[in-house]
mmCIF file of C-alpha atoms in Angstrom:
data_model
loop_
_atom_site.group_PDB
_atom_site.id
_atom_site.type_symbol
_atom_site.label_atom_id
_atom_site.label_comp_id
_atom_site.label_asym_id
_atom_site.label_seq_id
_atom_site.Cartn_x
_atom_site.Cartn_y
_atom_site.Cartn_z
ATOM 1 C CA UNK P 1 -46.895 145.741 -30.022
ATOM 2 C CA UNK P 2 -48.732 145.161 -26.736
ATOM 3 C CA UNK P 3 -51.048 147.681 -25.057
ATOM 4 C CA UNK P 4 -48.676 148.642 -22.250
ATOM 5 C CA UNK P 5 -45.860 149.424 -24.667
ATOM 6 C CA UNK P 6 -48.180 151.484 -26.906
ATOM 7 C CA UNK P 7 -49.338 153.494 -23.893
ATOM 8 C CA UNK P 8 -45.751 154.163 -22.811
ATOM 9 C CA UNK P 9 -44.773 155.349 -26.303
ATOM 10 C CA UNK P 10 -47.822 157.609 -26.607
ATOM 11 C CA UNK P 11 -47.146 159.265 -23.242
ATOM 12 C CA UNK P 12 -43.430 159.706 -23.953
ATOM 13 C CA UNK P 13 -44.141 161.146 -27.399
ATOM 14 C CA UNK P 14 -46.625 163.672 -26.039
ATOM 15 C CA UNK P 15 -44.333 164.672 -23.173
ATOM 16 C CA UNK P 16 -41.396 165.227 -25.524
ATOM 17 C CA UNK P 17 -43.191 166.850 -28.446
ATOM 18 C CA UNK P 18 -45.935 168.716 -26.617
ATOM 19 C CA UNK P 19 -48.542 167.800 -29.235
ATOM 20 C CA UNK P 20 -49.088 165.236 -31.985
ATOM 21 C CA UNK P 21 -51.834 164.182 -34.348
ATOM 22 C CA UNK P 22 -53.599 160.853 -33.966
ATOM 23 C CA UNK P 23 -52.153 159.832 -37.340
ATOM 24 C CA UNK P 24 -48.629 160.595 -36.112
ATOM 25 C CA UNK P 25 -49.188 158.544 -32.963
ATOM 26 C CA UNK P 26 -50.675 155.691 -34.995
ATOM 27 C CA UNK P 27 -47.578 155.647 -37.191
ATOM 28 C CA UNK P 28 -45.348 155.798 -34.110
ATOM 29 C CA UNK P 29 -46.907 152.724 -32.458
ATOM 30 C CA UNK P 30 -47.770 150.852 -35.647
ATOM 31 C CA UNK P 31 -51.512 150.718 -34.994
ATOM 32 C CA UNK P 32 -54.744 152.059 -36.484
ATOM 33 C CA UNK P 33 -56.321 155.415 -35.635
ATOM 34 C CA UNK P 34 -59.151 153.583 -33.877
ATOM 35 C CA UNK P 35 -56.672 151.692 -31.675
ATOM 36 C CA UNK P 36 -54.825 154.898 -30.774
ATOM 37 C CA UNK P 37 -58.100 156.633 -29.887
ATOM 38 C CA UNK P 38 -58.948 153.706 -27.581
ATOM 39 C CA UNK P 39 -55.457 153.963 -26.061
ATOM 40 C CA UNK P 40 -55.960 157.690 -25.410
ATOM 41 C CA UNK P 41 -59.265 156.919 -23.687
ATOM 42 C CA UNK P 42 -57.580 154.279 -21.535
ATOM 43 C CA UNK P 43 -54.805 156.704 -20.599
ATOM 44 C CA UNK P 44 -57.411 159.254 -19.526
ATOM 45 C CA UNK P 45 -58.997 156.579 -17.329
ATOM 46 C CA UNK P 46 -55.596 156.070 -15.702
ATOM 47 C CA UNK P 47 -55.452 159.742 -14.717
ATOM 48 C CA UNK P 48 -53.618 161.411 -17.604
ATOM 49 C CA UNK P 49 -55.153 164.717 -18.725
ATOM 50 C CA UNK P 50 -55.113 164.630 -22.532
ATOM 51 C CA UNK P 51 -56.675 167.424 -24.588
ATOM 52 C CA UNK P 52 -57.697 166.959 -28.210
ATOM 53 C CA UNK P 53 -58.835 169.191 -31.031
ATOM 54 C CA UNK P 54 -61.791 168.184 -33.164
ATOM 55 C CA UNK P 55 -61.374 167.044 -36.753
ATOM 56 C CA UNK P 56 -59.382 164.349 -38.521
ATOM 57 C CA UNK P 57 -56.149 166.353 -38.441
ATOM 58 C CA UNK P 58 -56.671 167.610 -34.903
ATOM 59 C CA UNK P 59 -53.795 167.434 -32.459
ATOM 60 C CA UNK P 60 -53.543 165.667 -29.123
ATOM 61 C CA UNK P 61 -51.843 167.335 -26.163
ATOM 62 C CA UNK P 62 -50.854 165.975 -22.747
ATOM 63 C CA UNK P 63 -51.162 168.309 -19.776
ATOM 64 C CA UNK P 64 -47.531 168.520 -18.548
ATOM 65 C CA UNK P 65 -48.704 168.482 -14.926
ATOM 66 C CA UNK P 66 -50.793 165.326 -15.231
ATOM 67 C CA UNK P 67 -49.562 161.997 -13.915
ATOM 68 C CA UNK P 68 -50.815 158.451 -13.818
ATOM 69 C CA UNK P 69 -52.999 157.941 -10.769
ATOM 70 C CA UNK P 70 -53.355 154.160 -10.969
ATOM 71 C CA UNK P 71 -50.420 151.778 -10.568
ATOM 72 C CA UNK P 72 -50.236 149.376 -13.505
ATOM 73 C CA UNK P 73 -46.820 147.803 -12.996
ATOM 74 C CA UNK P 74 -46.537 144.172 -14.000
ATOM 75 C CA UNK P 75 -44.796 141.499 -11.954
ATOM 76 C CA UNK P 76 -41.970 141.427 -14.510
ATOM 77 C CA UNK P 77 -41.504 145.223 -14.288
ATOM 78 C CA UNK P 78 -41.286 145.211 -10.480
ATOM 79 C CA UNK P 79 -38.994 142.194 -10.636
ATOM 80 C CA UNK P 80 -36.732 144.066 -13.074
ATOM 81 C CA UNK P 81 -36.486 146.959 -10.608
ATOM 82 C CA UNK P 82 -35.707 144.622 -7.717
ATOM 83 C CA UNK P 83 -33.032 142.647 -9.550
ATOM 84 C CA UNK P 84 -31.420 145.866 -10.773
ATOM 85 C CA UNK P 85 -31.118 147.017 -7.180
ATOM 86 C CA UNK P 86 -29.856 143.572 -6.161
ATOM 87 C CA UNK P 87 -27.209 143.631 -8.898
ATOM 88 C CA UNK P 88 -25.989 147.091 -7.899
ATOM 89 C CA UNK P 89 -25.911 146.107 -4.230
ATOM 90 C CA UNK P 90 -23.953 142.936 -5.027
ATOM 91 C CA UNK P 91 -21.509 145.014 -7.069
ATOM 92 C CA UNK P 92 -21.266 147.452 -4.132
ATOM 93 C CA UNK P 93 -22.345 150.321 -6.368
ATOM 94 C CA UNK P 94 -25.623 151.365 -4.749
ATOM 95 C CA UNK P 95 -24.960 154.575 -2.785
ATOM 96 C CA UNK P 96 -28.631 155.227 -1.938
ATOM 97 C CA UNK P 97 -29.692 151.707 -0.982
ATOM 98 C CA UNK P 98 -31.979 152.900 1.835
ATOM 99 C CA UNK P 99 -33.999 155.135 -0.483
ATOM 100 C CA UNK P 100 -34.105 152.431 -3.146
ATOM 101 C CA UNK P 101 -35.470 149.874 -0.671
ATOM 102 C CA UNK P 102 -38.054 152.343 0.648
ATOM 103 C CA UNK P 103 -39.234 153.139 -2.876
ATOM 104 C CA UNK P 104 -39.497 149.487 -3.836
ATOM 105 C CA UNK P 105 -41.417 148.729 -0.654
ATOM 106 C CA UNK P 106 -43.992 151.377 -1.615
ATOM 107 C CA UNK P 107 -44.315 149.871 -5.089
ATOM 108 C CA UNK P 108 -44.804 146.382 -3.668
ATOM 109 C CA UNK P 109 -47.405 147.684 -1.209
ATOM 110 C CA UNK P 110 -49.430 149.103 -4.117
ATOM 111 C CA UNK P 111 -49.583 145.758 -5.930
ATOM 112 C CA UNK P 112 -52.656 143.509 -5.737
ATOM 113 C CA UNK P 113 -52.217 140.458 -3.505
ATOM 114 C CA UNK P 114 -52.045 138.026 -6.444
ATOM 115 C CA UNK P 115 -49.201 140.013 -8.036
ATOM 116 C CA UNK P 116 -47.346 140.165 -4.710
ATOM 117 C CA UNK P 117 -47.610 136.370 -4.485
ATOM 118 C CA UNK P 118 -46.245 135.953 -8.016
ATOM 119 C CA UNK P 119 -43.476 138.464 -7.346
ATOM 120 C CA UNK P 120 -42.314 136.584 -4.255
ATOM 121 C CA UNK P 121 -42.364 133.278 -6.117
ATOM 122 C CA UNK P 122 -40.314 134.929 -8.861
ATOM 123 C CA UNK P 123 -37.823 136.322 -6.338
ATOM 124 C CA UNK P 124 -37.430 132.878 -4.753
ATOM 125 C CA UNK P 125 -35.701 131.860 -7.980
ATOM 126 C CA UNK P 126 -33.138 134.687 -7.794
ATOM 127 C CA UNK P 127 -29.616 134.173 -6.399
ATOM 128 C CA UNK P 128 -26.682 136.573 -6.169
ATOM 129 C CA UNK P 129 -22.934 136.039 -5.924
ATOM 130 C CA UNK P 130 -19.553 137.450 -6.871
ATOM 131 C CA UNK P 131 -17.922 136.941 -10.268
ATOM 132 C CA UNK P 132 -14.483 135.376 -10.338
ATOM 133 C CA UNK P 133 -11.802 137.964 -11.256
ATOM 134 C CA UNK P 134 -10.513 135.426 -13.779
ATOM 135 C CA UNK P 135 -13.770 135.490 -15.739
ATOM 136 C CA UNK P 136 -13.382 137.055 -19.188
ATOM 137 C CA UNK P 137 -16.113 139.654 -19.783
ATOM 138 C CA UNK P 138 -14.581 141.282 -22.849
ATOM 139 C CA UNK P 139 -17.207 139.708 -25.134
ATOM 140 C CA UNK P 140 -20.185 140.579 -22.947
ATOM 141 C CA UNK P 141 -23.242 141.484 -25.014
ATOM 142 C CA UNK P 142 -26.721 142.851 -24.338
ATOM 143 C CA UNK P 143 -29.598 140.802 -22.965
ATOM 144 C CA UNK P 144 -32.630 140.206 -25.203
ATOM 145 C CA UNK P 145 -35.510 142.304 -23.720
ATOM 146 C CA UNK P 146 -37.921 139.452 -24.535
ATOM 147 C CA UNK P 147 -36.159 137.258 -21.984
ATOM 148 C CA UNK P 148 -37.709 138.632 -18.781
ATOM 149 C CA UNK P 149 -41.363 138.294 -19.906
ATOM 150 C CA UNK P 150 -40.531 134.752 -21.054
ATOM 151 C CA UNK P 151 -38.967 134.059 -17.659
ATOM 152 C CA UNK P 152 -42.102 135.266 -15.884
ATOM 153 C CA UNK P 153 -44.219 132.637 -17.643
ATOM 154 C CA UNK P 154 -41.579 129.894 -17.496
ATOM 155 C CA UNK P 155 -40.846 130.265 -13.776
ATOM 156 C CA UNK P 156 -44.353 130.973 -12.499
ATOM 157 C CA UNK P 157 -46.160 128.439 -14.680
ATOM 158 C CA UNK P 158 -43.228 125.991 -14.760
ATOM 159 C CA UNK P 159 -43.163 125.582 -18.508
ATOM 160 C CA UNK P 160 -40.118 124.697 -20.604
ATOM 161 C CA UNK P 161 -38.182 127.442 -22.339
ATOM 162 C CA UNK P 162 -36.741 127.126 -25.836
ATOM 163 C CA UNK P 163 -34.074 129.501 -27.156
ATOM 164 C CA UNK P 164 -31.058 129.896 -29.378
ATOM 165 C CA UNK P 165 -27.709 129.853 -27.589
ATOM 166 C CA UNK P 166 -24.227 130.969 -28.564
ATOM 167 C CA UNK P 167 -21.430 129.453 -26.476
ATOM 168 C CA UNK P 168 -17.982 130.851 -25.640
ATOM 169 C CA UNK P 169 -16.633 129.551 -28.963
ATOM 170 C CA UNK P 170 -19.520 131.219 -30.878
ATOM 171 C CA UNK P 171 -21.084 127.847 -31.734
ATOM 172 C CA UNK P 172 -24.871 128.227 -32.056
ATOM 173 C CA UNK P 173 -27.365 125.622 -30.823
ATOM 174 C CA UNK P 174 -31.065 125.398 -30.052
ATOM 175 C CA UNK P 175 -31.901 124.503 -26.440
ATOM 176 C CA UNK P 176 -35.026 123.431 -24.580
ATOM 177 C CA UNK P 177 -34.654 123.478 -20.795
ATOM 178 C CA UNK P 178 -36.475 123.641 -17.467
ATOM 179 C CA UNK P 179 -35.702 127.071 -15.907
ATOM 180 C CA UNK P 180 -34.844 126.612 -12.225
ATOM 181 C CA UNK P 181 -33.056 129.768 -11.091
ATOM 182 C CA UNK P 182 -31.563 133.102 -12.103
ATOM 183 C CA UNK P 183 -28.047 133.934 -10.985
ATOM 184 C CA UNK P 184 -26.499 137.413 -10.874
ATOM 185 C CA UNK P 185 -22.706 137.560 -10.807
ATOM 186 C CA UNK P 186 -22.267 141.243 -11.647
ATOM 187 C CA UNK P 187 -21.917 142.224 -14.409
ATOM 188 C CA UNK P 188 -22.958 138.805 -15.805
ATOM 189 C CA UNK P 189 -26.433 137.284 -15.520
ATOM 190 C CA UNK P 190 -27.156 133.569 -15.870
ATOM 191 C CA UNK P 191 -30.138 131.305 -16.377
ATOM 192 C CA UNK P 192 -29.670 128.108 -14.378
ATOM 193 C CA UNK P 193 -31.731 125.340 -15.940
ATOM 194 C CA UNK P 194 -32.154 121.594 -15.917
ATOM 195 C CA UNK P 195 -31.235 120.151 -19.302
ATOM 196 C CA UNK P 196 -33.100 116.842 -19.571
ATOM 197 C CA UNK P 197 -31.106 115.804 -22.649
ATOM 198 C CA UNK P 198 -27.944 115.910 -20.510
ATOM 199 C CA UNK P 199 -29.648 115.054 -17.217
ATOM 200 C CA UNK P 200 -27.833 117.842 -15.426
ATOM 201 C CA UNK P 201 -27.936 121.553 -14.579
ATOM 202 C CA UNK P 202 -26.542 124.034 -17.066
ATOM 203 C CA UNK P 203 -25.642 127.716 -16.690
ATOM 204 C CA UNK P 204 -26.536 129.893 -19.683
ATOM 205 C CA UNK P 205 -25.249 133.439 -19.915
ATOM 206 C CA UNK P 206 -28.269 135.600 -20.597
ATOM 207 C CA UNK P 207 -26.428 137.837 -23.048
ATOM 208 C CA UNK P 208 -25.873 134.740 -25.236
ATOM 209 C CA UNK P 209 -29.551 133.734 -25.294
ATOM 210 C CA UNK P 210 -31.734 134.740 -28.255
ATOM 211 C CA UNK P 211 -35.319 134.189 -29.443
ATOM 212 C CA UNK P 212 -36.736 132.868 -26.126
ATOM 213 C CA UNK P 213 -40.138 131.215 -26.345
ATOM 214 C CA UNK P 214 -42.359 129.212 -24.032
ATOM 215 C CA UNK P 215 -42.951 125.577 -24.996
ATOM 216 C CA UNK P 216 -46.712 125.212 -24.624
ATOM 217 C CA UNK P 217 -48.068 122.027 -23.073
ATOM 218 C CA UNK P 218 -44.916 121.298 -21.061
ATOM 219 C CA UNK P 219 -44.453 121.237 -17.294
ATOM 220 C CA UNK P 220 -41.653 120.461 -14.876
ATOM 221 C CA UNK P 221 -40.977 120.159 -11.154
ATOM 222 C CA UNK P 222 -38.918 122.552 -9.069
ATOM 223 C CA UNK P 223 -35.435 121.184 -8.358
ATOM 224 C CA UNK P 224 -32.855 122.105 -5.736
ATOM 225 C CA UNK P 225 -29.954 123.892 -7.417
ATOM 226 C CA UNK P 226 -26.552 123.194 -5.774
ATOM 227 C CA UNK P 227 -24.978 126.651 -5.702
ATOM 228 C CA UNK P 228 -21.517 127.431 -4.345
ATOM 229 C CA UNK P 229 -21.151 128.689 -0.762
ATOM 230 C CA UNK P 230 -20.591 132.301 -1.844
ATOM 231 C CA UNK P 231 -23.950 132.453 -3.671
ATOM 232 C CA UNK P 232 -26.955 133.482 -1.610
ATOM 233 C CA UNK P 233 -30.703 133.774 -2.289
ATOM 234 C CA UNK P 234 -31.996 137.273 -2.958
ATOM 235 C CA UNK P 235 -33.916 137.192 0.339
ATOM 236 C CA UNK P 236 -30.632 136.790 2.261
ATOM 237 C CA UNK P 237 -28.803 139.581 0.471
ATOM 238 C CA UNK P 238 -27.489 142.172 2.987
ATOM 239 C CA UNK P 239 -29.587 145.340 3.003
#
């Protein structure tokens, strides 16, 4: 489990339970007591007020009024917020779009310049359109949460992506492709990639992708994806 996820679990646990022992937190995040103690110190550095009682069995308590004072959002996390808003706007189900845009603008303003650059490069790969009413979505599944972090590396560093794929007939294959774009056709999400074995673009439904992993040592060039006329880049989506 990575550091960010451990920190999130520790804070949520303390907010919900009021207090917990270091041993309980260590069990919760699957780490050692020493690691959890370091995590608590890091959370204090971020602005959280965390009280602790001395002794091995001592409890840890989060001040309910304390909040994080330093923004530590990753590019992938901000991207996830932006694409969620984009998907709701495309589906015409975003009643507070003005507030959402204002909030996201504040988040982007708080990011370091290098993260803003990566975020904009990431967003350049995002396109939005409308799903055909004839499309069958009865078998729609959930998207693997490991996919977005893998996308961040694949798109920004232009490295091949390998994953398991299940097609419409439930046939399973292993694919290695060059990720070129992401396409939202609410409620379906697609990875648009160049498949060198077929020498053509392929659309992969994200809910049918499993076990994504970066193929180290690979690289590819950015290609122009020929989308239909009713698909527009994220930057051109009506606000």
